[in-house]
Amino acid sequence: MTKRLMTILMLAVLCMAAGAQVIDPVRFSSELKPDGHGAAELVFTATIDDGWHVYSTRLNDAGPIEAELVVNSSDGVELVGTLMPRGKEIEQYEEMFGATVKYFEKRAQFVQKVKFTKPRYALDCYLQYGVCNDQMCLPPQEAPFQSAGEAPVAAAKDDSPVQETAAMAAAAEQAAQPEGDTTAVDTMATAAVMTAGEMASGDWPQPVADELRALGGSTATDLSQRSLWSIFLLGFVGGLLALVMPCIWPIIPMTVSFFLKRAKDDRRRGIRDACTYGVSIVVIYLLLGLVVTALFGPSTLNDLSTNAVFNIFLFLLLVVFALSFFGWFEIKLPAKWANAVDTRASNTSGILSIFLMAFTLVLVSFSCTAPIIGLLLVDAVTSGNIIGPTVGMFGFALALALPFTLFALFPSWLKQAPKSGSWMNTIKVVLGFIELAFAMKFFSVADLAYGWHLMDREVFLSLWIAIFTLLALYLMGLLKFQSDMIGEQKPMPVVCVMGGLVSLAFAIYMVPGLWGAPCKAVSAFAPPMNTQDFNLNTHVVEARYTDYYEGMAAARREGKPVLLDFTGFGCVNCRKMEAAVWTDPRVADRLRNDYVLVSLFVDDKTPLAEPITVDLGNGRSRTLRTIGDKWSYLQATVYGANTQPFYVAVDADNRPLAPAHSYKEDIPEYLDFLVQGLRNMKQQ
């Protein structure tokens, strides 16, 4: 796996962040130090918070994000050599990457030598670096550098004129200042950056995060804690489903019998070995969860959770898993891997041999467990919870290991366990339909973020209606797959037929959604109502504005408060709130008549007319290139949050009127939130 692919995976998830705190553990400053002989050193100096570390240069491709200088544009200046680290470099083997890495703590410095080739120069570049602590990793960070002006010494003449800008003037003054004295330069550079941003976007509102915190209100913390339980339960159910797959269930009695016979003279030892086997299964999957947790660290932005490449990859991955469950092909790891581990287990003894036997089971059962684990990890990663993958894998492994332990403790239960049969294939096919349905969600996210309009709401619902109708026909015995043709054909059991009726009823339930019915049961997965081309529903609440400044101007004209709805095309909980809370007549009336509703999509990939450069302090800046970037930056810097949904009631001057509100499907509480904002607006 290349480092770029690991970067994409680490940033996935962006869909719903775990909390409302923006993490900023590293601060970079940069300066250009001329040597008086037509060359200079570009120096990036980092101050790193305790517990965090910044990775060095020239790391293994399978390792973390290394420090790298990226040049956007240059004129009259050339790089000499490669980026060099300076300082106390720590070298250590890290299990999560399976490689030896180098990093810095507390302070780091990266130096790039350059030479000037013209009398005037202009350089626009940034240092990209990776930063982690023991629990999490942040997405690739950037430390920008821009400088232009006269070269420190005369160089070859260039007849082409170079237009001097405010940034160039600041850089020219930098060359005239004593080395190390950058105060005036930093001030001028910051002023130039902010002026460019203001010209492109209008004045940024003053931050009101402290005022919102003083008012109190709901946060995303409780949600993320509750989601851990849901992820654990999802993993546990996934483990139970994996148990009844054809490549695992038949192994259970053979494995347990092996352990009991292995120590027939000492039953206690047999039970101990079987329990160790079960614990080993838990440990193996838990390690997998920890690796995924390390890769999918919390992200401060919703960048790649709505990235087309990433979501199309997930879509194709789930489709492949579904087709494998339908029996079109079988996903297998190389047989030599399992054989090698099995041989090693036979040649060792004690706990290590049992652990290797468990590892052999994991490899052999990969064809059955991979699609379930894949769906579990996709859900855990996109939940935004930092330790979600670890918790999910723990639940999965616990369910998978329980039978080995329980049957070892109570051998008589083996006689009562159901025998292997065609019912296992039925479960596989049903899971294939479910994975195929979930795959549509990820294609929809990419479609919404980039405005392709290939999967609007009615298209999505049509596909789900077809999928669950086919599932109903299969469970009723009216649809067969090639894997069902093996052996004697029998009528479908009553349980399957009843399940088919439920699936058919669910498909019929979605049919009115083609004409605009809310279909609340699927609102978390289906695209928003505003993508519906033909909609007979007149009770839908839609924002009048999707631009902050236009909404504020309308509120000023009408004398109404503003409800800022920070949302996202790929935000599951946003769709739940819109379907479960906004559709209530009392809430809808307030939103339509008493407020100016402004929905700001933080994952909108529409490019801005001109990029906006904003100053982040400490000599750093950031370029906002899409509409989603702009609203995400606004939410984080002005309102101190980066989770969606996030609702803020303010007046036309951006003064908070009530505590901020996040995801909670509680209509009375949401009404109280709206009423409190209106009451405070009248008092003002």
mmCIF file of C-alpha atoms in Angstrom, residues 3-4 55-61 63-69 83 102 110 127-130:
data_model
loop_
_atom_site.group_PDB
_atom_site.id
_atom_site.type_symbol
_atom_site.label_atom_id
_atom_site.label_comp_id
_atom_site.label_asym_id
_atom_site.label_seq_id
_atom_site.Cartn_x
_atom_site.Cartn_y
_atom_site.Cartn_z
ATOM 1 C CA LYS A 3 1.774 6.251 1.264
ATOM 2 C CA ARG A 4 -0.673 8.287 -0.852
ATOM 3 C CA TYR A 55 7.569 12.834 11.331
ATOM 4 C CA SER A 56 10.870 13.424 9.575
ATOM 5 C CA THR A 57 11.879 13.048 5.913
ATOM 6 C CA ARG A 58 12.704 10.000 3.780
ATOM 7 C CA LEU A 59 10.427 7.490 5.509
ATOM 8 C CA ASN A 60 9.317 4.092 4.282
ATOM 9 C CA ASP A 61 6.512 4.252 1.686
ATOM 10 C CA GLY A 63 4.910 4.405 6.899
ATOM 11 C CA PRO A 64 3.384 7.681 8.038
ATOM 12 C CA ILE A 65 3.264 10.988 6.179
ATOM 13 C CA GLU A 66 6.815 12.271 5.831
ATOM 14 C CA ALA A 67 7.888 15.904 5.742
ATOM 15 C CA GLU A 68 8.019 17.112 2.145
ATOM 16 C CA LEU A 69 8.406 20.486 0.439
ATOM 17 C CA LEU A 83 14.733 18.910 2.307
ATOM 18 C CA LYS A 102 11.871 8.947 12.493
ATOM 19 C CA PHE A 110 13.383 21.477 8.237
ATOM 20 C CA LEU A 127 5.855 22.166 3.881
ATOM 21 C CA GLN A 128 3.585 19.125 4.115
ATOM 22 C CA TYR A 129 4.067 17.069 7.253
ATOM 23 C CA GLY A 130 2.475 14.321 9.338
#
